[in-house]
Structures are given as structure tokens and as C-alpha cells.
Short mmCIF file of C-alpha atoms in Angstrom, two decimals:
data_model
loop_
_atom_site.label_atom_id
_atom_site.label_comp_id
_atom_site.label_asym_id
_atom_site.label_seq_id
_atom_site.Cartn_x
_atom_site.Cartn_y
_atom_site.Cartn_z
CA MET A 173 -13.32 -1.71 14.67
CA PRO A 174 -12.37 -3.16 10.65
CA SER A 175 -14.98 -5.58 8.65
CA ILE A 176 -14.51 -7.05 5.41
CA ARG A 177 -16.71 -5.27 2.76
CA SER A 178 -19.84 -7.23 1.72
CA PHE A 179 -19.89 -9.29 -1.25
CA ASN A 180 -22.57 -7.39 -2.46
CA GLN A 181 -20.52 -4.28 -3.31
CA TYR A 182 -18.36 -4.69 -5.79
CA SER A 183 -18.24 -1.55 -8.59
CA GLY A 184 -15.18 -1.86 -9.08
CA TYR A 185 -14.66 -4.79 -9.97
CA ALA A 186 -14.77 -5.74 -14.39
CA ARG A 187 -14.11 -8.35 -16.48
CA ILE A 188 -12.22 -7.63 -19.45
CA ALA A 189 -12.34 -9.53 -22.88
CA ASP A 190 -13.09 -13.14 -21.21
CA ASP A 191 -13.00 -14.90 -17.73
CA SER A 192 -9.13 -15.51 -18.22
CA SER A 193 -8.83 -11.89 -17.22
CA GLN A 194 -10.17 -8.88 -14.55
CA GLU A 195 -9.31 -5.63 -13.70
CA ILE A 196 -9.94 -4.21 -10.48
CA VAL A 197 -10.50 -0.26 -10.44
CA GLY A 198 -9.32 1.53 -7.65
CA GLU A 199 -6.58 2.91 -5.64
CA GLU A 200 -4.42 0.04 -6.81
CA ASN A 201 -5.72 -0.03 -10.42
CA ILE A 202 -4.65 -3.57 -11.94
CA ILE A 203 -5.90 -6.30 -14.01
CA CYS A 204 -5.19 -10.06 -13.28
CA TYR A 205 -4.43 -12.87 -16.03
CA GLY A 206 -4.86 -16.02 -15.62
CA TYR A 207 -2.38 -19.12 -16.54
CA LYS A 208 -2.12 -22.56 -15.74
CA SER A 209 1.34 -25.34 -16.45
CA SER A 210 1.28 -26.56 -19.96
CA THR A 211 4.40 -29.43 -20.24
CA CYS A 212 4.81 -29.24 -24.24
CA LYS A 213 5.58 -25.21 -23.08
CA LYS A 214 7.96 -26.83 -20.18
CA ILE A 215 9.43 -28.83 -22.83
CA ILE A 216 10.43 -27.24 -26.02
CA PHE A 217 11.74 -23.91 -23.15
CA ASN A 218 13.89 -26.05 -21.27
CA THR A 219 15.49 -27.49 -24.56
CA PHE A 220 15.62 -24.20 -25.57
CA ALA A 221 17.89 -22.96 -22.25
CA VAL A 222 20.47 -25.73 -22.17
CA LEU A 223 20.87 -25.66 -25.75
CA LEU A 224 21.79 -22.12 -25.17
CA LEU A 225 23.55 -22.28 -21.96
CA GLY A 226 20.84 -21.19 -19.79
CA ILE A 227 20.93 -17.65 -20.91
CA PRO A 228 16.96 -17.31 -21.82
CA TYR A 229 16.93 -18.78 -16.90
CA LEU A 230 19.04 -15.51 -16.81
CA PHE A 231 16.25 -13.13 -18.90
CA LEU A 232 13.20 -14.48 -16.98
CA HIS A 233 15.44 -13.88 -13.65
CA TRP A 234 15.36 -10.08 -14.46
CA TYR A 235 11.86 -10.28 -16.83
CA CYS A 236 9.40 -12.67 -14.78
CA GLN A 237 6.69 -11.80 -16.55
CA PHE A 238 7.74 -13.87 -19.84
CA LYS A 239 7.61 -16.79 -17.23
CA ALA A 240 3.95 -16.95 -17.72
CA TYR A 241 4.23 -16.79 -21.42
CA MET A 242 7.12 -19.06 -21.70
CA LYS A 243 6.24 -22.07 -18.97
CA TYR A 244 2.31 -21.47 -18.62
CA ARG A 245 -0.84 -21.62 -20.78
CA LYS A 246 -3.85 -18.83 -20.83
CA CYS A 247 -7.04 -20.22 -18.64
CA SER A 248 -9.69 -18.85 -16.97
CA LEU A 249 -9.45 -17.36 -13.18
CA GLU A 250 -11.10 -19.52 -11.59
CA GLU A 251 -8.61 -22.53 -12.67
CA ALA A 252 -5.65 -20.16 -12.50
CA GLU A 253 -2.28 -21.64 -10.97
CA ILE A 254 -0.10 -18.19 -11.07
CA LEU A 255 -1.64 -14.69 -11.37
CA LEU A 256 -0.05 -12.14 -14.02
CA ILE A 257 -0.34 -8.74 -12.51
CA GLU A 258 -0.30 -5.70 -14.67
CA TYR A 259 -0.64 -2.20 -13.47
CA SER A 260 0.83 1.63 -13.67
CA ILE A 261 2.70 3.71 -11.44
CA GLN A 262 3.82 7.17 -13.00
CA GLN A 263 2.49 6.22 -16.31
CA VAL A 264 5.40 3.34 -16.53
CA ASN A 265 3.59 -0.10 -16.70
CA THR A 266 5.12 -3.62 -14.72
CA THR A 267 4.20 -6.82 -14.46
CA ILE A 268 4.77 -9.01 -11.76
CA LEU A 269 3.69 -13.26 -11.06
CA HIS A 270 1.92 -13.95 -8.18
CA TRP A 271 0.81 -17.40 -6.89
CA PRO A 272 -2.86 -17.37 -5.38
CA GLY A 273 -2.86 -18.98 -2.31
CA SER A 274 -5.52 -21.60 -0.39
CA ASN A 275 -7.05 -21.77 2.62
CA GLU A 276 -8.12 -25.67 2.94
CA VAL A 277 -10.43 -24.45 6.14
CA ARG A 278 -12.52 -22.11 4.15
CA ASN A 279 -11.89 -23.26 0.17
CA LEU A 280 -10.78 -19.49 -0.33
CA ARG A 281 -8.06 -18.76 -2.80
CA TYR A 282 -5.88 -15.27 -2.98
CA PHE A 283 -2.78 -13.23 -3.46
CA TYR A 284 -1.20 -10.35 -1.73
CA HIS A 285 -0.68 -7.61 -4.15
CA ASN A 286 1.67 -4.62 -2.23
CA LEU A 287 1.19 -6.09 0.41
CA LEU A 288 -3.13 -5.83 -0.01
CA LYS A 289 -4.42 -9.25 0.09
CA TYR A 290 -7.41 -9.73 -3.11
CA ILE A 291 -9.80 -12.82 -2.52
CA TRP A 292 -11.80 -15.04 -4.35
CA ASN A 293 -15.37 -13.96 -4.65
CA ASP A 294 -18.23 -16.55 -6.20
CA GLU A 295 -20.76 -13.77 -6.96
CA ILE A 296 -18.06 -12.17 -9.64
CA ASN A 297 -16.54 -14.61 -10.49
CA GLY A 298 -13.18 -13.27 -9.81
CA PHE A 299 -10.68 -12.12 -7.18
CA MET A 300 -12.20 -8.42 -5.12
CA ARG A 301 -9.89 -6.43 -2.73
CA LEU A 302 -10.21 -7.62 1.01
CA HIS A 303 -11.31 -4.67 3.23
CA GLY A 304 -12.14 -3.13 6.40
CA LEU A 305 -13.76 -0.33 7.19
CA ASP A 306 -12.05 1.69 4.75
CA ASN A 307 -13.78 0.45 1.70
CA GLY A 308 -15.52 3.73 1.90
CA SER A 309 -19.45 2.51 2.56
CA THR A 310 -19.25 1.97 6.58
CA CYS A 311 -21.28 4.18 8.32
CA LEU A 312 -19.95 5.89 11.45
CA SER A 313 -23.28 5.28 12.96
CA HIS A 314 -23.30 1.54 11.87
CA ILE A 315 -19.92 1.19 13.88
CA GLN A 316 -21.28 2.51 16.80
CA ASP A 317 -24.18 0.89 16.84
CA ASN A 318 -22.97 -2.94 16.02
CA SER A 319 -19.47 -2.95 18.16
CA HIS A 320 -20.14 -5.40 20.93
CA GLY A 321 -17.90 -7.70 20.85
CA PHE A 322 -17.98 -11.34 19.25
CA THR A 323 -20.37 -13.73 20.46
CA ALA A 324 -19.39 -17.99 21.14
CA ASP A 325 -20.80 -18.84 17.96
CA GLN A 326 -19.00 -16.25 16.10
CA GLN A 327 -15.61 -16.37 17.67
CA GLN A 328 -15.98 -21.02 16.70
CA GLN A 329 -16.10 -19.14 12.60
CA MET A 330 -12.57 -16.60 13.12
CA PRO A 331 -9.94 -19.73 12.99
CA GLY A 332 -9.00 -19.66 9.07
CA GLY A 333 -10.86 -16.91 8.44
CA PRO A 334 -10.03 -14.64 5.38
CA TRP A 335 -7.90 -11.92 6.88
CA GLY A 336 -5.40 -14.43 8.45
CA LYS A 337 -3.42 -13.70 11.68
CA ASN A 338 -2.57 -9.75 13.11
CA LEU A 339 1.22 -10.35 11.96
CA ILE A 340 3.96 -8.58 10.62
CA THR A 341 5.77 -11.73 8.07
CA ILE A 342 9.38 -10.98 7.70
CA ASN A 343 11.04 -13.94 5.68
CA VAL A 344 14.79 -14.04 6.02
CA LYS A 345 16.28 -15.30 2.65
CA SER A 346 18.86 -17.85 3.12
CA TYR A 347 22.91 -17.54 2.39
CA TRP A 348 22.19 -18.98 -0.81
CA LYS A 349 19.32 -17.21 -1.86
CA LEU A 350 21.01 -13.98 -1.25
CA PHE A 351 23.93 -14.94 -2.92
CA ILE A 352 21.97 -15.96 -6.20
CA GLU A 353 20.05 -13.10 -6.39
CA GLU A 354 23.11 -10.83 -6.24
CA VAL A 355 25.17 -12.49 -8.72
CA PHE A 356 22.46 -11.77 -11.26
CA ASN A 357 22.51 -8.75 -11.55
CA PRO A 358 23.37 -7.06 -14.55
CA PHE A 359 26.58 -5.80 -13.20
CA TYR A 360 28.20 -9.00 -12.31
CA ILE A 361 27.48 -10.92 -15.01
CA PHE A 362 28.82 -7.75 -16.98
CA GLN A 363 32.31 -8.13 -14.60
CA ALA A 364 32.09 -11.92 -15.20
CA PHE A 365 32.25 -10.84 -19.07
CA SER A 366 35.60 -8.82 -18.35
CA VAL A 367 37.25 -11.15 -16.56
CA THR A 368 36.76 -13.79 -19.55
CA LEU A 369 38.13 -11.42 -22.17
CA TRP A 370 40.33 -9.86 -20.27
CA SER A 371 42.02 -13.36 -19.94
CA LEU A 372 41.95 -14.79 -23.09
CA ASP A 373 44.53 -10.88 -23.32
CA GLU A 374 46.34 -12.55 -21.23
CA TYR A 375 46.29 -9.78 -18.67
CA TYR A 376 45.59 -12.17 -15.39
CA TYR A 377 47.05 -9.93 -13.24
CA TYR A 378 44.21 -7.50 -13.17
CA ALA A 379 41.39 -10.18 -14.37
CA SER A 380 42.52 -11.64 -10.67
CA CYS A 381 41.97 -8.27 -9.45
CA ILE A 382 38.74 -7.78 -10.47
CA VAL A 383 37.57 -11.38 -9.54
CA VAL A 384 38.87 -10.55 -5.81
CA LEU A 385 37.24 -7.14 -5.03
CA THR A 386 33.65 -8.40 -7.01
CA ALA A 387 33.91 -11.31 -4.43
CA ALA A 388 34.57 -9.18 -1.49
CA SER A 389 31.94 -7.17 -3.04
CA ILE A 390 29.66 -9.88 -3.19
CA ILE A 391 30.37 -11.13 0.34
CA THR A 392 30.29 -7.38 1.99
CA SER A 393 26.33 -6.99 0.20
CA LEU A 394 25.45 -10.38 1.92
CA VAL A 395 26.05 -9.93 5.03
CA GLN A 396 24.84 -6.41 5.45
CA THR A 397 21.45 -7.97 4.23
CA ARG A 398 21.14 -10.53 5.99
CA LYS A 399 22.27 -8.71 9.37
CA GLN A 400 19.15 -6.14 8.58
CA SER A 401 17.07 -8.81 7.81
CA GLU A 402 17.53 -10.60 10.18
CA ALA A 403 17.33 -7.41 13.09
CA LEU A 404 14.06 -6.40 11.50
CA ARG A 405 12.25 -10.34 12.02
CA ASP A 406 14.30 -9.59 15.58
CA LEU A 407 11.93 -5.98 15.81
CA VAL A 408 8.66 -6.79 14.27
CA ALA A 409 9.16 -10.32 16.59
CA ALA A 410 8.91 -8.49 19.63
CA SER A 411 5.64 -6.74 19.02
CA ASN A 412 4.02 -9.88 18.04
CA THR A 413 4.40 -11.43 21.43
CA ARG A 414 2.11 -8.40 22.88
CA SER A 415 -1.36 -9.35 24.01
CA VAL A 416 -4.70 -6.95 24.00
CA THR A 417 -8.17 -6.87 26.25
CA VAL A 418 -11.01 -7.52 24.21
CA ILE A 419 -14.71 -7.78 25.04
CA ARG A 420 -16.25 -11.30 23.89
CA ASN A 421 -19.52 -12.83 24.27
CA GLY A 422 -21.82 -10.25 25.48
CA GLY A 423 -19.14 -8.38 27.83
CA ALA A 424 -16.80 -10.57 29.56
CA VAL A 425 -14.10 -9.15 29.03
CA GLU A 426 -10.64 -11.23 27.85
CA GLU A 427 -6.80 -11.36 27.47
CA ILE A 428 -5.71 -12.43 23.96
CA PRO A 429 -2.56 -12.11 21.82
CA ALA A 430 -2.56 -9.23 19.37
CA SER A 431 -2.13 -12.03 16.65
CA CYS A 432 -5.52 -13.25 17.00
CA LEU A 433 -6.90 -10.05 17.08
CA VAL A 434 -9.48 -9.79 13.78
CA PRO A 435 -11.98 -6.92 12.28
CA GLY A 436 -15.03 -6.53 14.66
CA ASP A 437 -12.98 -6.65 17.99
CA LEU A 438 -13.70 -4.48 20.03
CA LEU A 439 -10.75 -3.37 22.19
CA MET A 440 -10.20 -2.15 25.86
CA ILE A 441 -6.99 0.43 26.05
CA PRO A 442 -5.71 0.50 29.25
CA PRO A 443 -5.93 3.95 31.43
CA HIS A 444 -1.56 4.44 31.22
CA GLY A 445 -2.25 3.93 27.62
CA CYS A 446 -0.45 1.18 25.25
CA LEU A 447 1.33 0.65 21.26
CA MET A 448 -1.43 0.12 19.48
CA ALA A 449 -1.30 -3.79 17.78
CA CYS A 450 -3.95 -2.39 15.49
CA ASP A 451 -5.88 0.40 13.89
CA ALA A 452 -9.29 0.90 15.42
CA VAL A 453 -12.04 2.88 15.63
CA LEU A 454 -12.24 5.29 18.75
CA LEU A 455 -15.90 4.56 20.42
CA ASN A 456 -15.54 6.08 24.52
CA GLY A 457 -13.71 8.39 26.29
CA ASN A 458 -10.65 10.64 24.64
CA CYS A 459 -7.22 9.60 24.58
CA ILE A 460 -3.75 11.46 23.96
CA VAL A 461 -1.79 9.76 21.27
CA ASN A 462 2.14 9.79 20.28
CA GLU A 463 2.36 9.57 16.77
CA SER A 464 5.42 10.85 15.77
CA MET A 465 6.39 7.46 14.32
CA LEU A 466 3.88 8.25 11.77
CA THR A 467 3.83 11.38 10.77
CA GLY A 468 7.10 12.84 12.51
CA GLU A 469 5.32 15.75 14.83
CA SER A 470 6.58 15.14 18.08
CA VAL A 471 3.64 16.77 20.31
CA PRO A 472 0.64 14.05 21.10
CA VAL A 473 -2.19 14.67 19.26
CA THR A 474 -6.44 14.23 20.98
CA LYS A 475 -8.47 11.42 19.75
CA THR A 476 -12.53 11.49 20.59
CA PRO A 477 -15.08 9.35 19.82
CA PRO A 478 -17.21 9.76 16.19
CA PRO A 479 -20.16 11.27 16.13
CA HIS A 480 -23.12 9.48 15.60
CA SER A 481 -23.59 10.86 12.06
CA ASP A 482 -24.61 8.43 8.08
CA GLU A 483 -21.09 10.24 6.47
CA TYR A 484 -19.12 7.12 5.13
CA TYR A 485 -15.99 6.55 7.79
CA ASP A 486 -12.59 7.43 6.03
CA PRO A 487 -9.23 6.69 8.28
CA VAL A 488 -7.93 9.93 6.40
CA THR A 489 -10.61 12.07 6.49
CA HIS A 490 -11.94 10.61 10.06
CA LYS A 491 -8.13 10.06 11.48
CA ARG A 492 -8.76 12.13 14.69
CA TYR A 493 -11.10 9.11 15.31
CA THR A 494 -8.60 6.56 14.33
CA LEU A 495 -5.39 5.06 16.35
CA PHE A 496 -3.35 3.39 14.44
CA SER A 497 -1.25 0.71 14.47
CA GLY A 498 2.44 1.52 15.87
CA THR A 499 1.39 4.49 17.73
CA GLN A 500 1.77 4.78 21.65
CA VAL A 501 -0.89 5.78 22.98
CA ILE A 502 -0.29 7.78 26.09
CA GLN A 503 -3.52 8.95 28.32
CA THR A 504 -7.16 7.61 28.22
CA ARG A 505 -9.83 9.82 30.00
CA PHE A 506 -13.27 8.14 30.11
CA TYR A 507 -16.57 9.45 30.73
CA GLU A 508 -19.46 7.40 32.66
CA LYS A 509 -22.11 9.71 30.63
CA ASN A 510 -20.56 8.18 27.12
CA LYS A 511 -20.46 4.66 27.55
#
């Protein structure tokens, strides 16, 4: 069962030059820059955008990173309203804008990047990735010796914690938002200029054909995109309604919604199996698991508890001891002597 990385383990985080930027070294290897609103810059930009018939707005839609330079001013990460994230994929630099969220209960500031959550750490005065047991610093023996379920006091601290709910949220965009994103595609901008030129040359029939075909293409694309988003949302919503059995309060067995699971929970896998609602480390017994959804292999695999050793846990290296979210547990076997 995963747990958050201890705040005193942040060797992969460093300042670049000042408190307005931070480098996060690791698999993600990103650089954060902090920006806050500038009323003067916004007034100047909007004035020029109106004079230039909205072309600057179109430019910012395609290259959103320039919004930080045009409308915001650089500031410390602690005061930042938006974050400019710079990262490298296959030696190609890409930059994205992120708005850091906040949790009023815990006074926690955070942002998501590539589905990974980064939280604010006062000790380093910067952001750090929110880890579970995959932080490379948790021993297998520590997992086995400290997995006893949550106490009543610990449960009271769970709501509003740094992990949030164990949910996959699919946002379905409105038709209007999909339409705006679609028509701002460079191809349709080119089509608009083409229609204007053909109309000026009095090729009205040809220009009308382009308009009709373009409109049909946009409508078809919007309907298909919306249907796919709704189908995916309904599929995920069905999986979010499952319940799981956990051990809490010193051995009490409780049934809770899968969305309420948090790192550190002790799960009970029923003998007839189940669909895993999260990644988990198998502590007792054996499990026969169908991982075809992840690996494509139709042959079930056997999962066993990890040995009692000081080796650091890694979900890839120790996948034999890990039950992955979304996989189907076909059968379980529990041996009393291993309890």
C-alpha cells in the first residue's frame, strides 16, 4: 500500500538561479518558473490584440507559453499564480502553462503535470512530486512491518489530504469549447483565408463548396469527439462506484468506496478475486492475476508476498509482488502459517 515520500528526502530538487525557478530532476526532469498577474501587461496586450483584429489571441492559442510573457510578470514560486513548465521529450523542448491549485483544509498548493501531482514543500521552498512506495527509499521489510491499517486518529486526518480521492476524472468538454478548439486549428484558418480569396475573385460556387464541406467536417469531428469522451466517462464512472474491504482501527474490517482509498490502507482480497482499484503490494497469501489489460498476455500470472529484506521497493523490479490497478484477480490462496 503506497505512502507519501518523507519530506526530508528531496535530493532531486534544486534552484536554478533565483527563487522564481526550480529544477526537478528525475524521470520527469522538468523546470518550473513562477509568474503572477500584471494589470499593465494585460491592458497593453489586449489593446494591441484589438487593433490587430484578434490575431494575437490566435497566436496565444497555438503557443500558450507566450501567455506568461505577454500577460504576467515573473515572481517567486511561493507567490506564483501560474507556472511555466519546461521539459524535454526526445530532445525537443516543450513548454506548458499550469495553474497551481490549492487545498484550503491543508493549505496545500499543488499542480498536475503529465498526470503526476507536485505539492509545495516549505522545507525546500519549492514543489516536489507526491510519491507513494515507488519513491526508491522504502524497504520491503518496512512495508511488511508497518502495514497494520489506519487507526481512528489517522482516519480523521485523511479528508483533504495531499493524495485526494482515488478517482479517474474524465472531463467532457462542451460543444462550444470543442468548436472553438476545432476552428482555431491552422487548417481551418487556412480554409477561411481560401474562401475569402476565392470570393474576392468571384468564384462564389467554389467558395460555397469549401464552406459546406468544411462545416460538415467540423460537425462530424465534434460529434465523434463528444461521443468518445462521454463513452470513456461512463466507463470510468462505472469503475469508480466499486467498494473494497479494508482493515482499520486495529483489526476492524470495514467496507468503503474505492474512491476513499488512501496510501497506507490495508486491503482484503476476496477468495473469489476482484478487480483491483489501486496499485498494492501483496503482503500475505498468493494471487492468480489476469494482467492482459496491461501486458496483452493471456496467461495469468502468480503474485507472491515479498521477502523480508532491506531491498528498496520498486514497482517495476518487484512486479511479482505488486497487484496493479485495473488487473483482474482471478483467485486467492491464503496460508495461515504466513499470517
